[in-house]
Coordinates of N, CA and C in Angstrom, one line a residue:
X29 N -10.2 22.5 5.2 CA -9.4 21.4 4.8 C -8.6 21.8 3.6
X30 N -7.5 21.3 3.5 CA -6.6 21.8 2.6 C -6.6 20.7 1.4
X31 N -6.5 20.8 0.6 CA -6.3 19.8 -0.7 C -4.5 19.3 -0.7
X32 N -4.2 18.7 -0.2 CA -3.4 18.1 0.1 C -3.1 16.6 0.4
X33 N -2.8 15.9 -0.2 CA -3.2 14.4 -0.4 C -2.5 13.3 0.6
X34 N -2.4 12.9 1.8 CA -1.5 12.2 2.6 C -1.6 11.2 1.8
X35 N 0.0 10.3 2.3 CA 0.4 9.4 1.8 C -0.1 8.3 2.8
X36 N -0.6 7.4 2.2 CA -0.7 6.6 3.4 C -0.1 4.9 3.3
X37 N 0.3 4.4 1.8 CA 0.8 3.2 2.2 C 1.9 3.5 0.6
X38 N 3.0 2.1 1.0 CA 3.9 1.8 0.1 C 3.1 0.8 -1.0
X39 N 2.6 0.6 -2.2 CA 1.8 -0.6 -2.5 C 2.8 -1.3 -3.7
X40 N 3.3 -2.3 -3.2 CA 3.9 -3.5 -4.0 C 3.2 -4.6 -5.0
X41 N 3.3 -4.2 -6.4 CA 2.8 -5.0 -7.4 C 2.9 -6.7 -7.3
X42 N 2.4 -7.6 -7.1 CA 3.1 -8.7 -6.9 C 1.9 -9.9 -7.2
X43 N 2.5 -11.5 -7.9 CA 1.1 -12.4 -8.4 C 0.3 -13.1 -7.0
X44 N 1.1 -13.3 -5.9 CA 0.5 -13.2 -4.6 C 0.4 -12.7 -3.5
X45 N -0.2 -11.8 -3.0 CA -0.1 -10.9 -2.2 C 0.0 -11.3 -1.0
X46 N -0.9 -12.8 -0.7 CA -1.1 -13.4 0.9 C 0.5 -13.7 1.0
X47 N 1.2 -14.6 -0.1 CA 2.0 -15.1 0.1 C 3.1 -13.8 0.8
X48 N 3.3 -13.1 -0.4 CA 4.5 -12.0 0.1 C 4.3 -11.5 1.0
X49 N 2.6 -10.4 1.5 CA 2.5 -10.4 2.8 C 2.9 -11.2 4.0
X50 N 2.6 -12.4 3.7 CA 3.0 -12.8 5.4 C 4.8 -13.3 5.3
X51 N 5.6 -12.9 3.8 CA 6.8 -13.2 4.2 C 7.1 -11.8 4.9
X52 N 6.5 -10.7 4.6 CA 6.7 -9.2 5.1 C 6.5 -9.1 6.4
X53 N 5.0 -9.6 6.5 CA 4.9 -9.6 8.1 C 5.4 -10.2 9.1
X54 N 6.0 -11.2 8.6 CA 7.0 -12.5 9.9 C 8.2 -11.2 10.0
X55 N 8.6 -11.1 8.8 CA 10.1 -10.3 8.8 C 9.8 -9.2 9.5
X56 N 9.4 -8.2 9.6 CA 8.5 -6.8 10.4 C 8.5 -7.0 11.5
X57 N 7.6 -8.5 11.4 CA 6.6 -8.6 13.0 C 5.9 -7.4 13.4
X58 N 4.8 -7.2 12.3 CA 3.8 -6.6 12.5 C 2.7 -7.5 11.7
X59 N 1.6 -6.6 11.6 CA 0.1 -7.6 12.0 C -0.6 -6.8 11.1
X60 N -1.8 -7.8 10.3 CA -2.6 -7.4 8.9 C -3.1 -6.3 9.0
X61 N -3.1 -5.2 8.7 CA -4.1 -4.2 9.5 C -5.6 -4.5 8.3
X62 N -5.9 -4.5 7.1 CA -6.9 -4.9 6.0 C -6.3 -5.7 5.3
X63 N -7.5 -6.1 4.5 CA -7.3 -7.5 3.7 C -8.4 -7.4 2.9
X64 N -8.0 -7.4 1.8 CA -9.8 -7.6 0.5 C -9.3 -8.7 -0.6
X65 N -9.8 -9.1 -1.3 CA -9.5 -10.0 -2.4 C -8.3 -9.4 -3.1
X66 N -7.0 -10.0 -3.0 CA -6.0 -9.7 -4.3 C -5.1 -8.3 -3.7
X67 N -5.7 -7.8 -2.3 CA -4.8 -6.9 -1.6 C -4.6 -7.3 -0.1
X68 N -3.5 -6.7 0.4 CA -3.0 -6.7 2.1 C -2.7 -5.9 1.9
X69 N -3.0 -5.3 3.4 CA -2.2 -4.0 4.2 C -1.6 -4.5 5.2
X70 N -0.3 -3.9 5.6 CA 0.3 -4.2 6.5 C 0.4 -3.4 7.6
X71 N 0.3 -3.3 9.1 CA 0.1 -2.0 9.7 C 1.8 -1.5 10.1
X72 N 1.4 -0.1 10.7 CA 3.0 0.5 10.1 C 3.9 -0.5 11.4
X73 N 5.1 -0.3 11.2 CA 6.0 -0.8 12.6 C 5.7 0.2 13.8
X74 N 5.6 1.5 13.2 CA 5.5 2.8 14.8 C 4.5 3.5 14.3
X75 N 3.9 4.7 15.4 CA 3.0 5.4 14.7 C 3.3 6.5 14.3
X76 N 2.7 6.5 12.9 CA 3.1 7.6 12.1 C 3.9 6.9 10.9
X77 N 4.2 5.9 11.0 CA 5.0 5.1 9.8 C 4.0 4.8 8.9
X78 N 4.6 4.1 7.7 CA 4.2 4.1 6.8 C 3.3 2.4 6.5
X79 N 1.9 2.2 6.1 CA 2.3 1.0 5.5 C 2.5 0.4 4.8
X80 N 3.0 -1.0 4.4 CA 3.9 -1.3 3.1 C 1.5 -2.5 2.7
X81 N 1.8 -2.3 1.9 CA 0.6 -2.8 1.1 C 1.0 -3.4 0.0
X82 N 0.6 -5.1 -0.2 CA 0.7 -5.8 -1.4 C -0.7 -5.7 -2.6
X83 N -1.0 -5.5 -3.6 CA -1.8 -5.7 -4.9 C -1.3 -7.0 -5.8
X84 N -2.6 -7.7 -5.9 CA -2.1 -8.4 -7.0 C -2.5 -8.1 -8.2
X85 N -1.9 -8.4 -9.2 CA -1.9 -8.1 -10.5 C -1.1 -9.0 -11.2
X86 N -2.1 -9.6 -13.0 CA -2.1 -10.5 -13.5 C -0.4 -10.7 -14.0
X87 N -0.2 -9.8 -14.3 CA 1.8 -9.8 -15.3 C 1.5 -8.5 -14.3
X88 N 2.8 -8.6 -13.2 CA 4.1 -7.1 -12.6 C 4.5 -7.0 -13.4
X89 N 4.8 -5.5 -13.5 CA 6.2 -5.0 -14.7 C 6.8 -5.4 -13.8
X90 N 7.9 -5.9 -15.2 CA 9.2 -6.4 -15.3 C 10.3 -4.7 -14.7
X91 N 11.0 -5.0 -14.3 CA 12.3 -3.9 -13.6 C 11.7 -3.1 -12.4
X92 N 11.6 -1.6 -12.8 CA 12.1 -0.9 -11.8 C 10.2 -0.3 -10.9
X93 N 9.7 -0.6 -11.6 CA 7.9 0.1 -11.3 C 6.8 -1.2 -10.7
X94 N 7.6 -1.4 -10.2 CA 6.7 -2.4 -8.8 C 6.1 -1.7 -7.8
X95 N 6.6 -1.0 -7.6 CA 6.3 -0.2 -6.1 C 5.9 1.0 -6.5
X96 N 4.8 1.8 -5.5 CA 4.0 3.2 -6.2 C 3.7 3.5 -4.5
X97 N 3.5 4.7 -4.1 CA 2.9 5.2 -3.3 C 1.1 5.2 -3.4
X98 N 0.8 5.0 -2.6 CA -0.8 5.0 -2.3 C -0.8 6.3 -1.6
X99 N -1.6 7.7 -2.2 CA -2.2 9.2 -1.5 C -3.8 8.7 -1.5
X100 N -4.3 9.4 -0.4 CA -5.6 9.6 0.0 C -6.0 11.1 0.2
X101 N -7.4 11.1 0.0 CA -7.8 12.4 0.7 C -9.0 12.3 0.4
X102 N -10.5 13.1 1.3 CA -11.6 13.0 1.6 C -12.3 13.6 0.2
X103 N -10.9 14.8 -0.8 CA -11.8 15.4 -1.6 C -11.1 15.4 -3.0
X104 N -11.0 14.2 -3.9 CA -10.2 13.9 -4.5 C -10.1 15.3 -5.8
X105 N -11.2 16.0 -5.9 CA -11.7 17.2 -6.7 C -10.6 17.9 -6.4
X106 N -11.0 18.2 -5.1 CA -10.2 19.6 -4.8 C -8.4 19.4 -5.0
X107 N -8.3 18.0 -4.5 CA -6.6 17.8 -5.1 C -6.0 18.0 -6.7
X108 N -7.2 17.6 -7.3 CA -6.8 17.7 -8.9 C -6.8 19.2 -8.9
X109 N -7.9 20.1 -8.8 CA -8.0 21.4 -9.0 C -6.8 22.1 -8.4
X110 N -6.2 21.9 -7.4 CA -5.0 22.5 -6.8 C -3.9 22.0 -8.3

């Protein structure tokens, strides 16, 4: 396995996540893929796309740092060490 970290969602800062999610999802027309308290995932439009994920949080920064990439990987060690 290579230490290499896929990207797997877009994650949008926002005070309601249900809400913006399902303005995202009607507009998409795509479908929840997960859901936990204070987060949505959205599943991608095709496969292999990306998906867009809401987080809530108490005050968003204000301007340009709403939005962040979400990386995964099985060995989070071996990513830092690389």
């Amino acid at each position: 396995m290579t230490a290499v970290p896929v990207a797997g969602s877009i994650m949008v800062d926002c005070r309601d996540a249900e809400a913006l999610s399902t303005f995202w999802r009607n507009l998409l027309d795509v479908e929840v893929l997960a859901q936990h308290p204070g987060y949505v995932w959205l599943k991608p439009q095709r496969e292999g796309g990306f998906a867009f994920a809401f987080q809530e949080v108490p005050d968003p920064t204000p301007g340009k740092n709403r939005v962040h990439l979400d990386l995964g990987h099985d060995d989070l060690d071996a990513v830092s060490d690389r």
